[in-house]
CSV table of C-alpha atoms in Angstrom, one decimal:
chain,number,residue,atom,x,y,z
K,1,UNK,CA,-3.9,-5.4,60.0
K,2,UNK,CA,-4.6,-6.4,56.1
K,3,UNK,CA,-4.7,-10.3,55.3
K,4,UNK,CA,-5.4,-11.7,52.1
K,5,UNK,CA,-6.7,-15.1,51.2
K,6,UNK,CA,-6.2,-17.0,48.1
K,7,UNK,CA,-8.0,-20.5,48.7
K,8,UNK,CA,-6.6,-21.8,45.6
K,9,UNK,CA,-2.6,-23.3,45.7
K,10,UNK,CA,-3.2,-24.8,42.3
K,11,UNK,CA,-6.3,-24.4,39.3
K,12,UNK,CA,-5.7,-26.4,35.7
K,13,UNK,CA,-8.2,-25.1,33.0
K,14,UNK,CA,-8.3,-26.2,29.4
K,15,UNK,CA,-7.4,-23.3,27.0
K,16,UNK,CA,-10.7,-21.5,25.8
K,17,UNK,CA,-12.3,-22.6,29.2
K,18,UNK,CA,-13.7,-19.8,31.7
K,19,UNK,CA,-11.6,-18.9,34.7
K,20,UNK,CA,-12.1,-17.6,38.3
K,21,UNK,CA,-9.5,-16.8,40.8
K,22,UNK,CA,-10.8,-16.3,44.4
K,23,UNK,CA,-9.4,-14.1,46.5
K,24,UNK,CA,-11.2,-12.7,49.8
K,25,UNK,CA,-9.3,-9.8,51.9
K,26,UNK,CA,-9.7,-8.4,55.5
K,27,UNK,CA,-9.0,-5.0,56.1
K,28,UNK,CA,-10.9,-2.5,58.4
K,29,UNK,CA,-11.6,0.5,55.9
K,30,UNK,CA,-12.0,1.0,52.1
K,31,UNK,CA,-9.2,-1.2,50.3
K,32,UNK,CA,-7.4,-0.8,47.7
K,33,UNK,CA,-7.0,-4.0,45.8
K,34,UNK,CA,-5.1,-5.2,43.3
K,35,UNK,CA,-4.5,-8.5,41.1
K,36,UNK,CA,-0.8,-8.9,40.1
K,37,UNK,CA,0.4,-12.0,37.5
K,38,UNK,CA,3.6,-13.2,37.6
K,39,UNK,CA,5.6,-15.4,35.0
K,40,UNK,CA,8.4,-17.6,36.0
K,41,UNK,CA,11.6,-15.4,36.1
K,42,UNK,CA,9.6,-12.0,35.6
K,43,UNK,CA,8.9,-9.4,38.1
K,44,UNK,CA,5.2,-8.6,38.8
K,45,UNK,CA,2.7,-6.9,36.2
K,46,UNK,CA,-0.2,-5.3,37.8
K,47,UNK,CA,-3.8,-7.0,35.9
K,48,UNK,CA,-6.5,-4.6,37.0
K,49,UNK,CA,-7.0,-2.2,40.5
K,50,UNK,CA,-10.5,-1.2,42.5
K,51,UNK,CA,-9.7,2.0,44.5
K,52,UNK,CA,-13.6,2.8,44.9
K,53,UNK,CA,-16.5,3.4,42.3
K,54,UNK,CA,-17.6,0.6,39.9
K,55,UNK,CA,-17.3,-2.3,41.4
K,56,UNK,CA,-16.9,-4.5,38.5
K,57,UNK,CA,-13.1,-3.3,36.8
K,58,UNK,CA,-11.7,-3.9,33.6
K,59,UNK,CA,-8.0,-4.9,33.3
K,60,UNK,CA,-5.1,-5.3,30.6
K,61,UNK,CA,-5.5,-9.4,29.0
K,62,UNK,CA,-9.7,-9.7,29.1
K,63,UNK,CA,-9.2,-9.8,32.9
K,64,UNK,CA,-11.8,-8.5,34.6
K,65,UNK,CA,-12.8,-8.0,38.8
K,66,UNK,CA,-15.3,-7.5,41.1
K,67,UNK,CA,-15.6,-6.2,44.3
K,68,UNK,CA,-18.0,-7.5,46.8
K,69,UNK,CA,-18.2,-5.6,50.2
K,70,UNK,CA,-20.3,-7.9,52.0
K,71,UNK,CA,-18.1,-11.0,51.2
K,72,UNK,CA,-14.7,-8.9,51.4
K,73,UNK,CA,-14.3,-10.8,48.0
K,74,UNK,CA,-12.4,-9.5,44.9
K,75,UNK,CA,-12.7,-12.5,42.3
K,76,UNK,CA,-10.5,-12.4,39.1
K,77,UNK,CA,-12.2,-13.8,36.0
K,78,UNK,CA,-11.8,-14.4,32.5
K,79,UNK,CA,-14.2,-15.8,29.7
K,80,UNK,CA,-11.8,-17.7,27.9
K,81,UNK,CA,-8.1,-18.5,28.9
K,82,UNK,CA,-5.4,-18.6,26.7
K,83,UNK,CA,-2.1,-20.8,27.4
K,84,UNK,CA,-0.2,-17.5,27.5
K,85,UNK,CA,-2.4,-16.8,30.8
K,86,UNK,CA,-0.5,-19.5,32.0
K,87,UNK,CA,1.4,-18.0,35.6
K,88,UNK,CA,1.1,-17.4,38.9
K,89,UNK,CA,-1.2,-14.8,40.4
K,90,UNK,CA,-1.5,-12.4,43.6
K,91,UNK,CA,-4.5,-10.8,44.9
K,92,UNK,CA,-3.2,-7.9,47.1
K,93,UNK,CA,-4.5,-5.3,49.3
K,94,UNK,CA,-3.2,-1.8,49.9
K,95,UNK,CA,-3.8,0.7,53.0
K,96,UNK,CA,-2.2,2.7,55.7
K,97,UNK,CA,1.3,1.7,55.8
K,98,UNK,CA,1.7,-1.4,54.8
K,99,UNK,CA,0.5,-3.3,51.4
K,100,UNK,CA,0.0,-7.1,51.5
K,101,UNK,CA,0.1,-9.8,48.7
K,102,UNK,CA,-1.9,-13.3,49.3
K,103,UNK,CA,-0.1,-16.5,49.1
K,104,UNK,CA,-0.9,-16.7,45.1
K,105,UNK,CA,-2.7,-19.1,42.6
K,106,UNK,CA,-0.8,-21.2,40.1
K,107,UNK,CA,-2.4,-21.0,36.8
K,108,UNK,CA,-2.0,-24.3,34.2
K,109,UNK,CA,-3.5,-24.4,30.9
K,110,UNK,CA,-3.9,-27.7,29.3
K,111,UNK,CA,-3.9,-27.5,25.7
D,1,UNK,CA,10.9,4.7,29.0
D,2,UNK,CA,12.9,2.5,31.3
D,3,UNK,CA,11.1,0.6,33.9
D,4,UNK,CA,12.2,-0.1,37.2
D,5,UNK,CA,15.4,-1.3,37.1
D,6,UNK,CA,17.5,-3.6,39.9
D,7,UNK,CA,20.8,-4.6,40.1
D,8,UNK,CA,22.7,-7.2,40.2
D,9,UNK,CA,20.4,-9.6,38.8
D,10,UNK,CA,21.8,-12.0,41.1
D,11,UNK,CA,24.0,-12.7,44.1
D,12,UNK,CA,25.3,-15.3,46.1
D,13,UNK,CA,26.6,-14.3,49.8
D,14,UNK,CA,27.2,-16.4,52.9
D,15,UNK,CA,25.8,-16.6,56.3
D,16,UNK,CA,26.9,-13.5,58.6
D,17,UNK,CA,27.9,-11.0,55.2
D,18,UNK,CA,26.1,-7.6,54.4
D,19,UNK,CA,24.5,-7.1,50.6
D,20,UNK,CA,23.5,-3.9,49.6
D,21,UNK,CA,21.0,-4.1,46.7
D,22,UNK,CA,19.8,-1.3,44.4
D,23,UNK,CA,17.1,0.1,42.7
D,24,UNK,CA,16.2,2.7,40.8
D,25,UNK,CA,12.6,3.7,40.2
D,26,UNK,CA,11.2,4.8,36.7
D,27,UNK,CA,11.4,8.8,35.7
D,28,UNK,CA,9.2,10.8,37.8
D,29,UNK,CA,8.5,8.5,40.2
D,30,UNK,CA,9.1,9.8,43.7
D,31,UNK,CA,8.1,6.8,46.2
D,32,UNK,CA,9.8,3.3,46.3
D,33,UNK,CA,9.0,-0.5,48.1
D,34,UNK,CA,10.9,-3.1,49.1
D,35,UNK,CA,9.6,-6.8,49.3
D,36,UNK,CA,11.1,-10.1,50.1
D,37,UNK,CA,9.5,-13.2,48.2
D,38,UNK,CA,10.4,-16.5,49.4
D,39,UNK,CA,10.5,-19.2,46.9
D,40,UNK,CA,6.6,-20.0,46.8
D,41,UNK,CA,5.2,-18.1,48.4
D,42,UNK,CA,3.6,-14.2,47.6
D,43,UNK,CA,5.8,-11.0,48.2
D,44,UNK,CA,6.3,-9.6,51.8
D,45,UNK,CA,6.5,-5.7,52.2
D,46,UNK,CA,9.3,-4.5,54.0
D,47,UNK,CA,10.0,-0.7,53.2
D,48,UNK,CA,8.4,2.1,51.4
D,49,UNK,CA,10.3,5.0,50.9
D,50,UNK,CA,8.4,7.9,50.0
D,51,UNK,CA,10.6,11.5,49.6
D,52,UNK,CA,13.7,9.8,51.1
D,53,UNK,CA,11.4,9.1,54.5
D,54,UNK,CA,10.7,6.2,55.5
D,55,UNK,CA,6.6,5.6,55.1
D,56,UNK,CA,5.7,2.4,55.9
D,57,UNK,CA,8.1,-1.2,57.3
D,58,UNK,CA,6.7,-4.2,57.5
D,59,UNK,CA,7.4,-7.0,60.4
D,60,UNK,CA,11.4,-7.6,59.3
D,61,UNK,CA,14.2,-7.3,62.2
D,62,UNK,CA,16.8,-4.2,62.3
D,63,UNK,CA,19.1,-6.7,60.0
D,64,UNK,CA,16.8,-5.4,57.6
D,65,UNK,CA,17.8,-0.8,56.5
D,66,UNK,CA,16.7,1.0,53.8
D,67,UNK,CA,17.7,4.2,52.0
D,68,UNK,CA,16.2,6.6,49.2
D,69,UNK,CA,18.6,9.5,47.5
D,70,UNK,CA,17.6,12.4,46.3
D,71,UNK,CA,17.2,11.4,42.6
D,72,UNK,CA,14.9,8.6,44.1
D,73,UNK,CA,16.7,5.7,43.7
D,74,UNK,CA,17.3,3.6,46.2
D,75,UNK,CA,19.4,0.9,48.5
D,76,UNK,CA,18.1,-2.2,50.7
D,77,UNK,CA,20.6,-3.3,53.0
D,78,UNK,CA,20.6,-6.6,55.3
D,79,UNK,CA,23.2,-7.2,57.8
D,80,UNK,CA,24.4,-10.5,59.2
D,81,UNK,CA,22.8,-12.4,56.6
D,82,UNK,CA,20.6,-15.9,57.5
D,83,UNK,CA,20.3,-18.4,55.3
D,84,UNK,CA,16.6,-17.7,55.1
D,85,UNK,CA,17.0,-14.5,53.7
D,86,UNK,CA,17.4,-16.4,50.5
D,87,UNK,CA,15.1,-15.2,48.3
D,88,UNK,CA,13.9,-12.9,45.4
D,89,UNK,CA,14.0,-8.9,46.7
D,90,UNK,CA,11.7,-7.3,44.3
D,91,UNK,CA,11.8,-3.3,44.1
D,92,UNK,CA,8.5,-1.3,43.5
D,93,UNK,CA,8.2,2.7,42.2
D,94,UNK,CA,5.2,4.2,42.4
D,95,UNK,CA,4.0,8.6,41.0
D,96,UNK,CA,3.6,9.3,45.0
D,97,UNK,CA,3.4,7.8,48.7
D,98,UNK,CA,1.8,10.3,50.6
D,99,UNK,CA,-1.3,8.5,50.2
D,100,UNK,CA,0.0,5.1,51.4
D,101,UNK,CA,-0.5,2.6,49.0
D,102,UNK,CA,-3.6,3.8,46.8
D,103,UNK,CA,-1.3,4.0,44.0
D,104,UNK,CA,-0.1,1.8,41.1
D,105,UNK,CA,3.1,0.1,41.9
D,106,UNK,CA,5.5,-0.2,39.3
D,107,UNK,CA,7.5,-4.1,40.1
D,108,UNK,CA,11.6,-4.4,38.7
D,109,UNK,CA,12.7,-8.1,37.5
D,110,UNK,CA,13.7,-8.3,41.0
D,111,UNK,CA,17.6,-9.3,42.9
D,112,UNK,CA,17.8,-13.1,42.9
D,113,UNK,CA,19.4,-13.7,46.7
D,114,UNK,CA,20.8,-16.9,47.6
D,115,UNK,CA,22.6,-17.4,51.3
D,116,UNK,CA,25.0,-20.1,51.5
């Protein structure tokens, strides 16, 4: 079975700081993985995917990912934040029959 | 182009009632998901529909029926409600579902669910 692990509850950056997101994922084959962001009160908007190929993806915002096999890792980063990235965010794994979000990562931006 | 769309926005029920909730994916769109998210905590799978057959359910009791039309839309029932179904039922569309989930879902605002 899929499990997804987001170590961090809770990460405050300034604005214009860099960002990393952890997010580290056990699944027996190939994943599919996926960040997600969501905004208080919105539904979920899909960041950036890896289905296989590059390992380091590009996604909508200046987010960007990269897969790591051998630490079953797929970190979220941006170079510098801006208080609109302000949000909670979900790594998630897909496969099979059954698609999993982790426990997401509170964003804050101080000004 | 519309995006997913859910409705209602929001509904209050109490303990031991049925709700039906509705969704209806975006044009062209042949596979739709189901997940329950608990205030605070990330989004739990519970059904994907894929061609009005059920593809995929995640660990939620037989309270918990789903249904897909053939337009695609589709309808999330839970019987004898708990108050700990209270919680946000987001619906997801995705192109297809044949493939399990290596495709990009498509998340509505979501049904706001409170069980008094």
């Amino acid at each position: 079975a899929q499990s997804v692990t987001q170590p961090d509850i809770h990460i405050t950056v300034s604005e214009g700081a860099s960002l990393e997101l952890r997010c580290n994922y056990s699944y027996g084959a190939t994943p599919y993985l996926f960040w997600y962001v969501q905004s208080p009160g919105q539904g979920l908007q899909l960041l950036l995917k890896y289905f296989s190929g590059d390992t380091l993806v590009q996604g909508i915002k200046g987010f960007e990912a990269e897969f790591k096999r051998s630490q079953s890792s797929f970190n979220l980063r941006k170079p510098s934040v801006h208080w609109s990235d302000a949000a909670e965010y979900y790594c998630a794994v897909g496969g099979g029959q059954n698609f999993v979000f982790g426990p997401g990562t509170r964003l804050s931006v101080l000004p | 182009d519309a995006g997913v769309t859910q409705s209602p926005t929001h509904l209050i029920k109490t303990r031991g009632q049925q709700v039906t909730l509705r969704c209806s994916p975006i044009s062209g769109h042949k596979s739709v998901s189901w997940y329950q998210q608990v205030l605070g905590q990330g989004p739990q799978f519970i059904f994907q529909y894929y061609e009005k057959e059920e593809r995929g359910r995640g660990n939620f009791p037989d309270r918990f029926s789903a249904r897909q039309f053939p337009n695609y839309s589709s309808e999330l029932n839970v019987n004898a409600l708990l108050l700990g179904d209270s919680a946000l039922y987001l619906c997801a569309s995705s192109l297809e579902g044949s493939g399990g989930f290596g495709n990009i879902q498509y998340f509505g605002a979501g049904t706001r669910l409170s069980v008094l």
